[in-house]
PDB file of C-alpha atoms in Angstrom:
ATOM      1  CA  UNK H   1       3.811  53.973 -63.254  1.00 65.00           C
ATOM      2  CA  UNK H   2       0.429  55.029 -64.067  1.00 76.00           C
ATOM      3  CA  UNK H   3      -1.116  58.196 -62.477  1.00 76.00           C
ATOM      4  CA  UNK H   4      -4.622  57.634 -60.721  1.00 81.00           C
ATOM      5  CA  UNK H   5      -7.643  60.011 -60.949  1.00 80.00           C
ATOM      6  CA  UNK H   6      -8.821  59.191 -57.614  1.00 83.00           C
ATOM      7  CA  UNK H   7      -5.564  60.141 -55.923  1.00 89.00           C
ATOM      8  CA  UNK H   8      -5.997  64.039 -55.398  1.00 91.00           C
ATOM      9  CA  UNK H   9      -5.550  66.400 -52.513  1.00 94.00           C
ATOM     10  CA  UNK H  10      -6.514  70.168 -52.076  1.00 95.00           C
ATOM     11  CA  UNK H  11      -5.417  72.595 -49.546  1.00 97.00           C
ATOM     12  CA  UNK H  12      -6.407  76.258 -49.338  1.00 97.00           C
ATOM     13  CA  UNK H  13      -5.449  79.274 -47.224  1.00 97.00           C
ATOM     14  CA  UNK H  14      -6.282  82.911 -47.244  1.00 98.00           C
ATOM     15  CA  UNK H  15      -3.621  85.388 -48.299  1.00 97.00           C
ATOM     16  CA  UNK H  16      -2.660  88.392 -46.106  1.00 95.00           C
ATOM     17  CA  UNK H  17      -2.341  90.456 -49.119  1.00 96.00           C
ATOM     18  CA  UNK H  18      -3.195  89.843 -52.732  1.00 96.00           C
ATOM     19  CA  UNK H  19      -0.857  87.427 -54.441  1.00 95.00           C
ATOM     20  CA  UNK H  20       1.500  87.928 -51.421  1.00 93.00           C
ATOM     21  CA  UNK H  21       3.762  85.033 -52.710  1.00 87.00           C
ATOM     22  CA  UNK H  22       4.427  83.751 -49.175  1.00 91.00           C
ATOM     23  CA  UNK H  23       1.315  82.133 -48.139  1.00 93.00           C
ATOM     24  CA  UNK H  24       1.413  78.254 -47.954  1.00 92.00           C
ATOM     25  CA  UNK H  25      -1.530  76.142 -47.009  1.00 94.00           C
ATOM     26  CA  UNK H  26      -0.758  73.689 -44.168  1.00 93.00           C
ATOM     27  CA  UNK H  27      -1.678  70.122 -44.373  1.00 92.00           C
ATOM     28  CA  UNK H  28      -2.826  69.880 -40.814  1.00 92.00           C
ATOM     29  CA  UNK H  29      -5.337  72.697 -40.868  1.00 93.00           C
ATOM     30  CA  UNK H  30      -6.028  73.782 -44.549  1.00 96.00           C
ATOM     31  CA  UNK H  31      -7.103  70.483 -46.198  1.00 97.00           C
ATOM     32  CA  UNK H  32     -10.257  70.328 -48.135  1.00 97.00           C
ATOM     33  CA  UNK H  33     -12.697  67.226 -47.882  1.00 97.00           C
ATOM     34  CA  UNK H  34     -14.183  67.241 -51.354  1.00 96.00           C
ATOM     35  CA  UNK H  35     -16.865  65.093 -53.057  1.00 94.00           C
ATOM     36  CA  UNK H  36     -15.238  65.823 -56.563  1.00 94.00           C
ATOM     37  CA  UNK H  37     -12.890  68.137 -58.267  1.00 94.00           C
ATOM     38  CA  UNK H  38     -11.952  69.107 -61.812  1.00 93.00           C
ATOM     39  CA  UNK H  39      -8.829  71.180 -62.438  1.00 93.00           C
ATOM     40  CA  UNK H  40      -8.059  73.012 -65.669  1.00 91.00           C
ATOM     41  CA  UNK H  41      -4.282  73.766 -65.712  1.00 89.00           C
ATOM     42  CA  UNK H  42      -4.177  76.180 -68.386  1.00 88.00           C
ATOM     43  CA  UNK H  43      -7.475  77.969 -68.787  1.00 87.00           C
ATOM     44  CA  UNK H  44      -7.887  80.942 -71.090  1.00 82.00           C
ATOM     45  CA  UNK H  45      -7.627  81.593 -74.761  1.00 83.00           C
ATOM     46  CA  UNK H  46      -4.807  81.896 -77.480  1.00 86.00           C
ATOM     47  CA  UNK H  47      -4.091  84.738 -79.859  1.00 86.00           C
ATOM     48  CA  UNK H  48      -4.777  83.976 -83.547  1.00 88.00           C
ATOM     49  CA  UNK H  49      -1.925  85.277 -85.773  1.00 89.00           C
ATOM     50  CA  UNK H  50      -3.886  84.848 -89.123  1.00 90.00           C
ATOM     51  CA  UNK H  51      -1.217  85.172 -91.723  1.00 90.00           C
ATOM     52  CA  UNK H  52      -2.051  85.617 -95.426  1.00 91.00           C
ATOM     53  CA  UNK H  53      -0.092  83.197 -97.532  1.00 90.00           C
ATOM     54  CA  UNK H  54      -0.312  81.819-101.163  1.00 94.00           C
ATOM     55  CA  UNK H  55      -1.587  78.315 -99.800  1.00 92.00           C
ATOM     56  CA  UNK H  56      -4.005  76.994 -97.320  1.00 91.00           C
ATOM     57  CA  UNK H  57      -3.419  75.873 -93.781  1.00 88.00           C
ATOM     58  CA  UNK H  58      -3.430  76.767 -90.168  1.00 91.00           C
ATOM     59  CA  UNK H  59      -1.771  79.850 -88.848  1.00 88.00           C
ATOM     60  CA  UNK H  60       0.428  79.494 -85.584  1.00 90.00           C
ATOM     61  CA  UNK H  61      -1.048  80.952 -82.423  1.00 89.00           C
ATOM     62  CA  UNK H  62       0.595  82.684 -79.575  1.00 87.00           C
ATOM     63  CA  UNK H  63      -0.425  82.002 -75.900  1.00 85.00           C
ATOM     64  CA  UNK H  64      -2.688  84.523 -74.177  1.00 82.00           C
ATOM     65  CA  UNK H  65      -3.032  85.275 -70.547  1.00 85.00           C
ATOM     66  CA  UNK H  66      -3.809  82.086 -68.886  1.00 88.00           C
ATOM     67  CA  UNK H  67      -4.987  80.934 -65.381  1.00 91.00           C
ATOM     68  CA  UNK H  68      -5.641  77.806 -63.350  1.00 94.00           C
ATOM     69  CA  UNK H  69      -9.254  76.966 -62.608  1.00 96.00           C
ATOM     70  CA  UNK H  70     -10.529  74.462 -60.011  1.00 96.00           C
ATOM     71  CA  UNK H  71     -14.125  73.439 -59.629  1.00 97.00           C
ATOM     72  CA  UNK H  72     -14.752  71.375 -56.577  1.00 97.00           C
ATOM     73  CA  UNK H  73     -17.722  70.325 -54.548  1.00 97.00           C
ATOM     74  CA  UNK H  74     -17.842  69.597 -50.696  1.00 97.00           C
ATOM     75  CA  UNK H  75     -20.668  68.704 -48.050  1.00 96.00           C
ATOM     76  CA  UNK H  76     -21.928  71.601 -46.233  1.00 95.00           C
ATOM     77  CA  UNK H  77     -21.501  71.345 -42.608  1.00 95.00           C
ATOM     78  CA  UNK H  78     -20.658  73.428 -39.434  1.00 97.00           C
ATOM     79  CA  UNK H  79     -17.793  73.439 -36.934  1.00 97.00           C
ATOM     80  CA  UNK H  80     -19.949  71.920 -34.347  1.00 96.00           C
ATOM     81  CA  UNK H  81     -19.037  74.856 -32.052  1.00 97.00           C
ATOM     82  CA  UNK H  82     -21.167  77.966 -31.626  1.00 98.00           C
ATOM     83  CA  UNK H  83     -19.299  81.090 -32.844  1.00 97.00           C
ATOM     84  CA  UNK H  84     -16.571  79.013 -34.469  1.00 97.00           C
ATOM     85  CA  UNK H  85     -16.182  79.541 -38.217  1.00 98.00           C
ATOM     86  CA  UNK H  86     -16.978  76.322 -40.444  1.00 98.00           C
ATOM     87  CA  UNK H  87     -14.131  74.838 -42.364  1.00 97.00           C
ATOM     88  CA  UNK H  88     -15.627  76.308 -45.704  1.00 98.00           C
ATOM     89  CA  UNK H  89     -15.840  79.844 -44.252  1.00 98.00           C
ATOM     90  CA  UNK H  90     -12.428  80.914 -45.659  1.00 98.00           C
ATOM     91  CA  UNK H  91     -13.385  79.580 -49.147  1.00 98.00           C
ATOM     92  CA  UNK H  92     -16.611  81.632 -49.048  1.00 98.00           C
ATOM     93  CA  UNK H  93     -14.598  84.722 -48.064  1.00 98.00           C
ATOM     94  CA  UNK H  94     -12.419  84.372 -51.180  1.00 98.00           C
ATOM     95  CA  UNK H  95     -15.736  84.441 -53.044  1.00 98.00           C
ATOM     96  CA  UNK H  96     -16.504  87.982 -52.048  1.00 98.00           C
ATOM     97  CA  UNK H  97     -18.225  87.426 -48.764  1.00 98.00           C
ATOM     98  CA  UNK H  98     -17.472  88.944 -45.288  1.00 98.00           C
ATOM     99  CA  UNK H  99     -17.343  86.813 -42.042  1.00 98.00           C
ATOM    100  CA  UNK H 100     -18.519  88.211 -38.763  1.00 98.00           C
ATOM    101  CA  UNK H 101     -17.885  85.922 -35.735  1.00 98.00           C
ATOM    102  CA  UNK H 102     -20.076  86.433 -32.662  1.00 97.00           C
ATOM    103  CA  UNK H 103     -18.321  84.201 -29.980  1.00 96.00           C
ATOM    104  CA  UNK H 104     -20.425  81.537 -28.619  1.00 96.00           C
ATOM    105  CA  UNK H 105     -23.428  82.394 -30.833  1.00 98.00           C
ATOM    106  CA  UNK H 106     -23.157  82.400 -34.503  1.00 98.00           C
ATOM    107  CA  UNK H 107     -21.044  83.230 -37.684  1.00 98.00           C
ATOM    108  CA  UNK H 108     -22.585  85.405 -40.217  1.00 98.00           C
ATOM    109  CA  UNK H 109     -21.711  85.513 -43.842  1.00 98.00           C
ATOM    110  CA  UNK H 110     -22.917  88.320 -46.267  1.00 98.00           C
ATOM    111  CA  UNK H 111     -21.601  89.374 -49.720  1.00 98.00           C
ATOM    112  CA  UNK H 112     -19.468  92.337 -50.198  1.00 98.00           C
ATOM    113  CA  UNK H 113     -18.592  94.454 -53.265  1.00 97.00           C
ATOM    114  CA  UNK H 114     -15.099  95.694 -52.423  1.00 96.00           C
ATOM    115  CA  UNK H 115     -11.836  94.561 -50.861  1.00 95.00           C
ATOM    116  CA  UNK H 116     -12.673  90.935 -51.429  1.00 97.00           C
ATOM    117  CA  UNK H 117     -10.301  88.449 -49.836  1.00 98.00           C
ATOM    118  CA  UNK H 118      -8.156  86.198 -51.755  1.00 98.00           C
ATOM    119  CA  UNK H 119      -6.437  82.765 -51.317  1.00 97.00           C
ATOM    120  CA  UNK H 120      -3.979  80.274 -52.547  1.00 97.00           C
ATOM    121  CA  UNK H 121      -4.782  76.606 -53.322  1.00 97.00           C
ATOM    122  CA  UNK H 122      -2.269  73.864 -53.743  1.00 96.00           C
ATOM    123  CA  UNK H 123      -4.128  71.088 -55.783  1.00 94.00           C
ATOM    124  CA  UNK H 124      -2.026  67.890 -56.071  1.00 93.00           C
ATOM    125  CA  UNK H 125      -3.152  65.554 -58.910  1.00 92.00           C
ATOM    126  CA  UNK H 126      -1.376  62.171 -57.970  1.00 90.00           C
ATOM    127  CA  UNK H 127       1.971  64.012 -58.017  1.00 90.00           C
ATOM    128  CA  UNK H 128       1.372  66.984 -60.287  1.00 93.00           C
ATOM    129  CA  UNK H 129       1.206  70.181 -58.132  1.00 93.00           C
ATOM    130  CA  UNK H 130      -1.022  72.871 -59.403  1.00 94.00           C
ATOM    131  CA  UNK H 131      -0.538  76.179 -57.401  1.00 95.00           C
ATOM    132  CA  UNK H 132      -3.142  78.841 -57.706  1.00 96.00           C
ATOM    133  CA  UNK H 133      -2.307  82.169 -56.366  1.00 96.00           C
ATOM    134  CA  UNK H 134      -4.520  85.195 -55.942  1.00 97.00           C
ATOM    135  CA  UNK H 135      -7.425  82.988 -56.173  1.00 97.00           C
ATOM    136  CA  UNK H 136     -11.050  84.005 -56.113  1.00 98.00           C
ATOM    137  CA  UNK H 137     -14.219  82.232 -56.953  1.00 98.00           C
ATOM    138  CA  UNK H 138     -17.891  81.953 -56.808  1.00 98.00           C
ATOM    139  CA  UNK H 139     -20.273  79.407 -54.892  1.00 98.00           C
ATOM    140  CA  UNK H 140     -23.406  77.516 -55.758  1.00 98.00           C
ATOM    141  CA  UNK H 141     -25.452  75.632 -53.007  1.00 98.00           C
ATOM    142  CA  UNK H 142     -27.862  72.714 -53.435  1.00 98.00           C
ATOM    143  CA  UNK H 143     -30.129  71.297 -50.893  1.00 98.00           C
ATOM    144  CA  UNK H 144     -32.364  68.549 -52.334  1.00 98.00           C
ATOM    145  CA  UNK H 145     -34.459  66.197 -50.424  1.00 97.00           C
ATOM    146  CA  UNK H 146     -32.961  62.753 -49.598  1.00 96.00           C
ATOM    147  CA  UNK H 147     -29.359  64.098 -50.667  1.00 97.00           C
ATOM    148  CA  UNK H 148     -26.574  65.673 -48.835  1.00 98.00           C
ATOM    149  CA  UNK H 149     -26.349  69.496 -48.740  1.00 98.00           C
ATOM    150  CA  UNK H 150     -23.534  70.638 -50.993  1.00 98.00           C
ATOM    151  CA  UNK H 151     -21.592  73.751 -52.114  1.00 98.00           C
ATOM    152  CA  UNK H 152     -19.808  73.944 -55.330  1.00 98.00           C
ATOM    153  CA  UNK H 153     -16.827  76.472 -55.587  1.00 98.00           C
ATOM    154  CA  UNK H 154     -15.553  77.650 -59.138  1.00 98.00           C
ATOM    155  CA  UNK H 155     -12.169  79.246 -58.405  1.00 98.00           C
ATOM    156  CA  UNK H 156      -9.706  81.054 -60.822  1.00 97.00           C
ATOM    157  CA  UNK H 157      -6.115  81.759 -59.868  1.00 96.00           C
ATOM    158  CA  UNK H 158      -2.975  82.941 -61.193  1.00 95.00           C
ATOM    159  CA  UNK H 159      -0.731  80.010 -62.531  1.00 91.00           C
ATOM    160  CA  UNK H 160       2.518  78.814 -61.171  1.00 91.00           C
ATOM    161  CA  UNK H 161       4.786  76.308 -62.931  1.00 90.00           C
ATOM    162  CA  UNK H 162       3.278  72.765 -62.527  1.00 91.00           C
ATOM    163  CA  UNK H 163       5.775  70.902 -60.340  1.00 93.00           C
ATOM    164  CA  UNK H 164       6.229  67.218 -59.073  1.00 94.00           C
ATOM    165  CA  UNK H 165       5.389  66.830 -55.353  1.00 92.00           C
ATOM    166  CA  UNK H 166       4.322  63.809 -53.422  1.00 93.00           C
ATOM    167  CA  UNK H 167       0.743  63.702 -52.396  1.00 92.00           C
ATOM    168  CA  UNK H 168       0.540  65.373 -48.889  1.00 91.00           C
ATOM    169  CA  UNK H 169      -1.114  63.568 -45.683  1.00 93.00           C
ATOM    170  CA  UNK H 170      -3.882  66.131 -45.198  1.00 94.00           C
ATOM    171  CA  UNK H 171      -5.798  66.283 -42.028  1.00 95.00           C
ATOM    172  CA  UNK H 172      -9.496  66.241 -42.737  1.00 95.00           C
ATOM    173  CA  UNK H 173     -10.983  65.706 -39.254  1.00 94.00           C
ATOM    174  CA  UNK H 174     -12.209  69.360 -39.151  1.00 94.00           C
ATOM    175  CA  UNK H 175     -14.790  68.479 -41.798  1.00 96.00           C
ATOM    176  CA  UNK H 176     -17.711  67.019 -39.699  1.00 95.00           C
ATOM    177  CA  UNK H 177     -20.162  64.816 -41.366  1.00 93.00           C
ATOM    178  CA  UNK H 178     -23.102  66.762 -43.046  1.00 93.00           C
ATOM    179  CA  UNK H 179     -26.626  66.281 -42.311  1.00 97.00           C
ATOM    180  CA  UNK H 180     -28.884  64.921 -44.926  1.00 98.00           C
ATOM    181  CA  UNK H 181     -31.737  67.053 -46.268  1.00 98.00           C
ATOM    182  CA  UNK H 182     -34.823  65.638 -44.948  1.00 98.00           C
ATOM    183  CA  UNK H 183     -37.784  66.293 -42.571  1.00 96.00           C
ATOM    184  CA  UNK H 184     -35.625  65.288 -39.552  1.00 97.00           C
ATOM    185  CA  UNK H 185     -32.976  67.890 -40.251  1.00 98.00           C
ATOM    186  CA  UNK H 186     -34.584  70.530 -42.426  1.00 98.00           C
ATOM    187  CA  UNK H 187     -37.431  72.987 -41.870  1.00 97.00           C
ATOM    188  CA  UNK H 188     -39.922  73.660 -44.633  1.00 97.00           C
ATOM    189  CA  UNK H 189     -39.134  76.819 -46.564  1.00 97.00           C
ATOM    190  CA  UNK H 190     -40.566  80.164 -45.685  1.00 97.00           C
ATOM    191  CA  UNK H 191     -41.300  81.581 -49.023  1.00 97.00           C
ATOM    192  CA  UNK H 192     -43.220  84.787 -49.803  1.00 96.00           C
ATOM    193  CA  UNK H 193     -45.478  84.623 -46.872  1.00 92.00           C
ATOM    194  CA  UNK H 194     -46.200  80.959 -46.673  1.00 96.00           C
ATOM    195  CA  UNK H 195     -44.503  78.023 -45.176  1.00 97.00           C
ATOM    196  CA  UNK H 196     -44.239  75.266 -47.795  1.00 97.00           C
ATOM    197  CA  UNK H 197     -42.667  71.829 -47.951  1.00 97.00           C
ATOM    198  CA  UNK H 198     -40.038  71.623 -50.718  1.00 97.00           C
ATOM    199  CA  UNK H 199     -37.783  68.853 -52.352  1.00 97.00           C
ATOM    200  CA  UNK H 200     -35.371  71.022 -54.443  1.00 98.00           C
ATOM    201  CA  UNK H 201     -33.337  74.233 -53.662  1.00 98.00           C
ATOM    202  CA  UNK H 202     -30.567  75.829 -55.191  1.00 98.00           C
ATOM    203  CA  UNK H 203     -28.729  79.084 -55.122  1.00 98.00           C
ATOM    204  CA  UNK H 204     -26.009  80.184 -57.469  1.00 98.00           C
ATOM    205  CA  UNK H 205     -24.174  83.415 -56.624  1.00 98.00           C
ATOM    206  CA  UNK H 206     -22.987  83.621 -60.254  1.00 97.00           C
ATOM    207  CA  UNK H 207     -20.061  85.924 -59.249  1.00 97.00           C
ATOM    208  CA  UNK H 208     -18.171  87.389 -62.292  1.00 97.00           C
ATOM    209  CA  UNK H 209     -14.678  86.269 -61.555  1.00 97.00           C
ATOM    210  CA  UNK H 210     -12.296  87.387 -64.264  1.00 95.00           C
ATOM    211  CA  UNK H 211      -8.722  87.819 -65.069  1.00 93.00           C
ATOM    212  CA  UNK H 212      -7.690  91.177 -66.162  1.00 89.00           C
ATOM    213  CA  UNK H 213      -5.966  91.112 -69.488  1.00 84.00           C
ATOM    214  CA  UNK H 214      -3.956  94.260 -68.852  1.00 84.00           C
ATOM    215  CA  UNK H 215      -0.209  94.397 -69.399  1.00 83.00           C
ATOM    216  CA  UNK H 216       1.315  94.374 -65.794  1.00 80.00           C
ATOM    217  CA  UNK H 217      -1.965  93.909 -64.168  1.00 83.00           C
ATOM    218  CA  UNK H 218      -3.490  90.465 -64.713  1.00 86.00           C
ATOM    219  CA  UNK H 219      -4.948  89.844 -61.339  1.00 94.00           C
ATOM    220  CA  UNK H 220      -8.163  87.648 -60.680  1.00 95.00           C
ATOM    221  CA  UNK H 221     -10.904  90.002 -59.786  1.00 96.00           C
ATOM    222  CA  UNK H 222     -14.589  89.782 -58.844  1.00 97.00           C
ATOM    223  CA  UNK H 223     -16.390  92.449 -60.907  1.00 97.00           C
ATOM    224  CA  UNK H 224     -20.124  91.827 -60.077  1.00 97.00           C
ATOM    225  CA  UNK H 225     -22.692  88.976 -59.145  1.00 98.00           C
ATOM    226  CA  UNK H 226     -26.126  88.159 -60.455  1.00 98.00           C
ATOM    227  CA  UNK H 227     -27.515  85.572 -57.904  1.00 98.00           C
ATOM    228  CA  UNK H 228     -30.404  83.280 -58.907  1.00 98.00           C
ATOM    229  CA  UNK H 229     -31.995  80.019 -57.803  1.00 98.00           C
ATOM    230  CA  UNK H 230     -34.383  77.380 -58.380  1.00 98.00           C
ATOM    231  CA  UNK H 231     -36.792  75.646 -55.974  1.00 97.00           C
ATOM    232  CA  UNK H 232     -39.601  73.026 -56.158  1.00 98.00           C
ATOM    233  CA  UNK H 233     -42.268  73.377 -53.645  1.00 97.00           C
ATOM    234  CA  UNK H 234     -45.508  71.380 -52.857  1.00 97.00           C
ATOM    235  CA  UNK H 235     -48.171  73.397 -54.503  1.00 96.00           C
ATOM    236  CA  UNK H 236     -50.083  75.119 -51.542  1.00 95.00           C
ATOM    237  CA  UNK H 237     -53.069  76.040 -53.899  1.00 94.00           C
ATOM    238  CA  UNK H 238     -53.836  79.810 -54.807  1.00 95.00           C
ATOM    239  CA  UNK H 239     -56.341  80.021 -51.964  1.00 94.00           C
ATOM    240  CA  UNK H 240     -53.211  80.007 -49.745  1.00 94.00           C
ATOM    241  CA  UNK H 241     -50.748  81.959 -51.677  1.00 95.00           C
ATOM    242  CA  UNK H 242     -51.051  82.874 -55.489  1.00 96.00           C
ATOM    243  CA  UNK H 243     -47.539  82.478 -56.799  1.00 96.00           C
ATOM    244  CA  UNK H 244     -48.908  83.068 -60.361  1.00 96.00           C
ATOM    245  CA  UNK H 245     -50.264  86.456 -59.506  1.00 96.00           C
ATOM    246  CA  UNK H 246     -47.084  87.493 -57.648  1.00 96.00           C
ATOM    247  CA  UNK H 247     -45.117  86.612 -60.834  1.00 96.00           C
ATOM    248  CA  UNK H 248     -47.447  88.609 -63.021  1.00 95.00           C
ATOM    249  CA  UNK H 249     -47.342  91.604 -60.808  1.00 96.00           C
ATOM    250  CA  UNK H 250     -43.597  91.355 -60.139  1.00 95.00           C
ATOM    251  CA  UNK H 251     -44.212  91.044 -56.332  1.00 96.00           C
ATOM    252  CA  UNK H 252     -41.400  90.310 -54.263  1.00 97.00           C
ATOM    253  CA  UNK H 253     -41.100  88.619 -50.820  1.00 97.00           C
ATOM    254  CA  UNK H 254     -38.641  86.936 -48.458  1.00 98.00           C
ATOM    255  CA  UNK H 255     -37.136  83.328 -48.678  1.00 98.00           C
ATOM    256  CA  UNK H 256     -35.676  81.418 -45.632  1.00 98.00           C
ATOM    257  CA  UNK H 257     -34.343  77.832 -45.405  1.00 98.00           C
ATOM    258  CA  UNK H 258     -33.100  76.436 -42.160  1.00 98.00           C
ATOM    259  CA  UNK H 259     -31.021  73.216 -42.179  1.00 98.00           C
ATOM    260  CA  UNK H 260     -30.054  71.758 -38.716  1.00 97.00           C
ATOM    261  CA  UNK H 261     -32.340  71.487 -35.789  1.00 92.00           C
ATOM    262  CA  UNK H 262     -29.838  72.124 -33.002  1.00 96.00           C
ATOM    263  CA  UNK H 263     -27.780  75.343 -32.600  1.00 97.00           C
ATOM    264  CA  UNK H 264     -24.441  73.641 -33.135  1.00 97.00           C
ATOM    265  CA  UNK H 265     -25.809  72.177 -36.752  1.00 97.00           C
ATOM    266  CA  UNK H 266     -27.985  75.032 -37.770  1.00 98.00           C
ATOM    267  CA  UNK H 267     -27.352  76.801 -41.019  1.00 98.00           C
ATOM    268  CA  UNK H 268     -29.828  79.419 -42.161  1.00 98.00           C
ATOM    269  CA  UNK H 269     -29.944  80.968 -45.669  1.00 98.00           C
ATOM    270  CA  UNK H 270     -32.150  84.125 -45.757  1.00 98.00           C
ATOM    271  CA  UNK H 271     -33.062  86.538 -48.618  1.00 98.00           C
ATOM    272  CA  UNK H 272     -35.187  89.585 -47.817  1.00 97.00           C
ATOM    273  CA  UNK H 273     -36.385  90.338 -51.213  1.00 98.00           C
ATOM    274  CA  UNK H 274     -36.774  87.799 -54.021  1.00 98.00           C
ATOM    275  CA  UNK H 275     -38.550  88.146 -57.318  1.00 97.00           C
ATOM    276  CA  UNK H 276     -39.800  85.079 -59.207  1.00 97.00           C
ATOM    277  CA  UNK H 277     -40.373  83.885 -62.739  1.00 95.00           C
ATOM    278  CA  UNK H 278     -43.493  82.194 -64.022  1.00 91.00           C
ATOM    279  CA  UNK H 279     -44.200  79.136 -61.918  1.00 96.00           C
ATOM    280  CA  UNK H 280     -44.630  75.776 -63.691  1.00 97.00           C
ATOM    281  CA  UNK H 281     -46.288  72.591 -62.623  1.00 97.00           C
ATOM    282  CA  UNK H 282     -44.473  69.231 -62.042  1.00 94.00           C
ATOM    283  CA  UNK H 283     -45.180  65.990 -60.418  1.00 93.00           C
ATOM    284  CA  UNK H 284     -43.375  64.171 -57.473  1.00 91.00           C
ATOM    285  CA  UNK H 285     -44.854  60.618 -56.811  1.00 91.00           C
ATOM    286  CA  UNK H 286     -48.347  61.922 -57.687  1.00 93.00           C
ATOM    287  CA  UNK H 287     -48.115  64.990 -55.777  1.00 92.00           C
ATOM    288  CA  UNK H 288     -48.541  68.489 -57.487  1.00 96.00           C
ATOM    289  CA  UNK H 289     -45.331  70.551 -57.232  1.00 97.00           C
ATOM    290  CA  UNK H 290     -44.435  74.061 -58.409  1.00 97.00           C
ATOM    291  CA  UNK H 291     -41.197  74.716 -59.888  1.00 98.00           C
ATOM    292  CA  UNK H 292     -40.062  78.185 -59.548  1.00 98.00           C
ATOM    293  CA  UNK H 293     -36.969  80.221 -60.722  1.00 98.00           C
ATOM    294  CA  UNK H 294     -36.090  83.154 -58.193  1.00 98.00           C
ATOM    295  CA  UNK H 295     -33.801  86.158 -58.130  1.00 98.00           C
ATOM    296  CA  UNK H 296     -32.542  87.669 -54.832  1.00 98.00           C
ATOM    297  CA  UNK H 297     -32.374  91.539 -54.759  1.00 98.00           C
ATOM    298  CA  UNK H 298     -30.400  93.807 -52.480  1.00 97.00           C
ATOM    299  CA  UNK H 299     -32.421  96.012 -50.221  1.00 97.00           C
ATOM    300  CA  UNK H 300     -29.735  98.525 -48.919  1.00 97.00           C
ATOM    301  CA  UNK H 301     -26.723  96.860 -50.591  1.00 96.00           C
ATOM    302  CA  UNK H 302     -24.746  93.691 -49.962  1.00 98.00           C
ATOM    303  CA  UNK H 303     -27.781  92.264 -48.060  1.00 97.00           C
ATOM    304  CA  UNK H 304     -29.577  90.119 -50.909  1.00 98.00           C
ATOM    305  CA  UNK H 305     -28.326  86.914 -49.336  1.00 98.00           C
ATOM    306  CA  UNK H 306     -27.077  86.032 -45.754  1.00 98.00           C
ATOM    307  CA  UNK H 307     -25.969  82.773 -44.222  1.00 98.00           C
ATOM    308  CA  UNK H 308     -26.216  82.441 -40.429  1.00 98.00           C
ATOM    309  CA  UNK H 309     -24.415  79.477 -38.864  1.00 98.00           C
ATOM    310  CA  UNK H 310     -25.254  78.855 -35.292  1.00 98.00           C
ATOM    311  CA  UNK H 311     -28.206  80.556 -33.307  1.00 97.00           C
ATOM    312  CA  UNK H 312     -30.590  82.713 -35.088  1.00 96.00           C
ATOM    313  CA  UNK H 313     -30.088  86.459 -35.060  1.00 93.00           C
ATOM    314  CA  UNK H 314     -32.571  87.923 -32.409  1.00 90.00           C
ATOM    315  CA  UNK H 315     -35.459  89.710 -33.930  1.00 82.00           C
ATOM    316  CA  UNK H 316     -35.410  93.395 -33.785  1.00 72.00           C
ATOM    317  CA  UNK H 317     -37.773  94.858 -31.135  1.00 67.00           C
TER     318      UNK H 317
END
């Protein structure tokens, strides 16, 4: 019987300890509602043996350290309850983020630089089960006008033998419908001293997720991050804010995006300090736009980006 590419299921759970070997995702609570997924069962390189012989031809290779990689995209949503973590929260935690729950108010996510969580995923490709242990990853966010907000995760994990297992009946009701990015649901950007309409926004955390190639220690680790993003805004004119001058002088400023107008649906992405590269002009239906690359920078450490789900954090007096 032929196998089908559109019959796939993904489950993910956090490990209590790295590669504990006992964590098993539950079909009733740990199912992931995805828009797309790509699985690379054996990612990594081989070792060339390079023999010298009196004739031409390939030399055999030896397998190097391998890992399983999963890249999947999902709609960005909330749990619908204040102070209750969204279903993607555990995925973000295994990407080197902390999760602080303030009951009845909000959930706050910030990057960390040590003691990152890890997880295990069970990815079933129409009967082929790929189990990824000690999984860690990196996220990328996209919020473009007239589209759904999405978050794309790239995970690497220690491999287990691929086995045959029937597709599970996963529960996906915890994945509420996301809100489209538009004027009804999304606020204009607050960007370096001005409030500006936008139609493109992205943020890639670019976490360095590597498999250690050390005998007896081949864990998946996060060794750094270099976040950057792109946005396209309606040109406010240099009389309002001169982004060209800011770029030339290496000036920095804050950036904030709020998606969702009610507290239960609200997601805020904020950055205290971003630098920008040279803005360029572009056109959107006859309107002049500015395309700008930006780079978040830490202020005191592990604070270059913050995500708040729920009510805003009260301003300091």
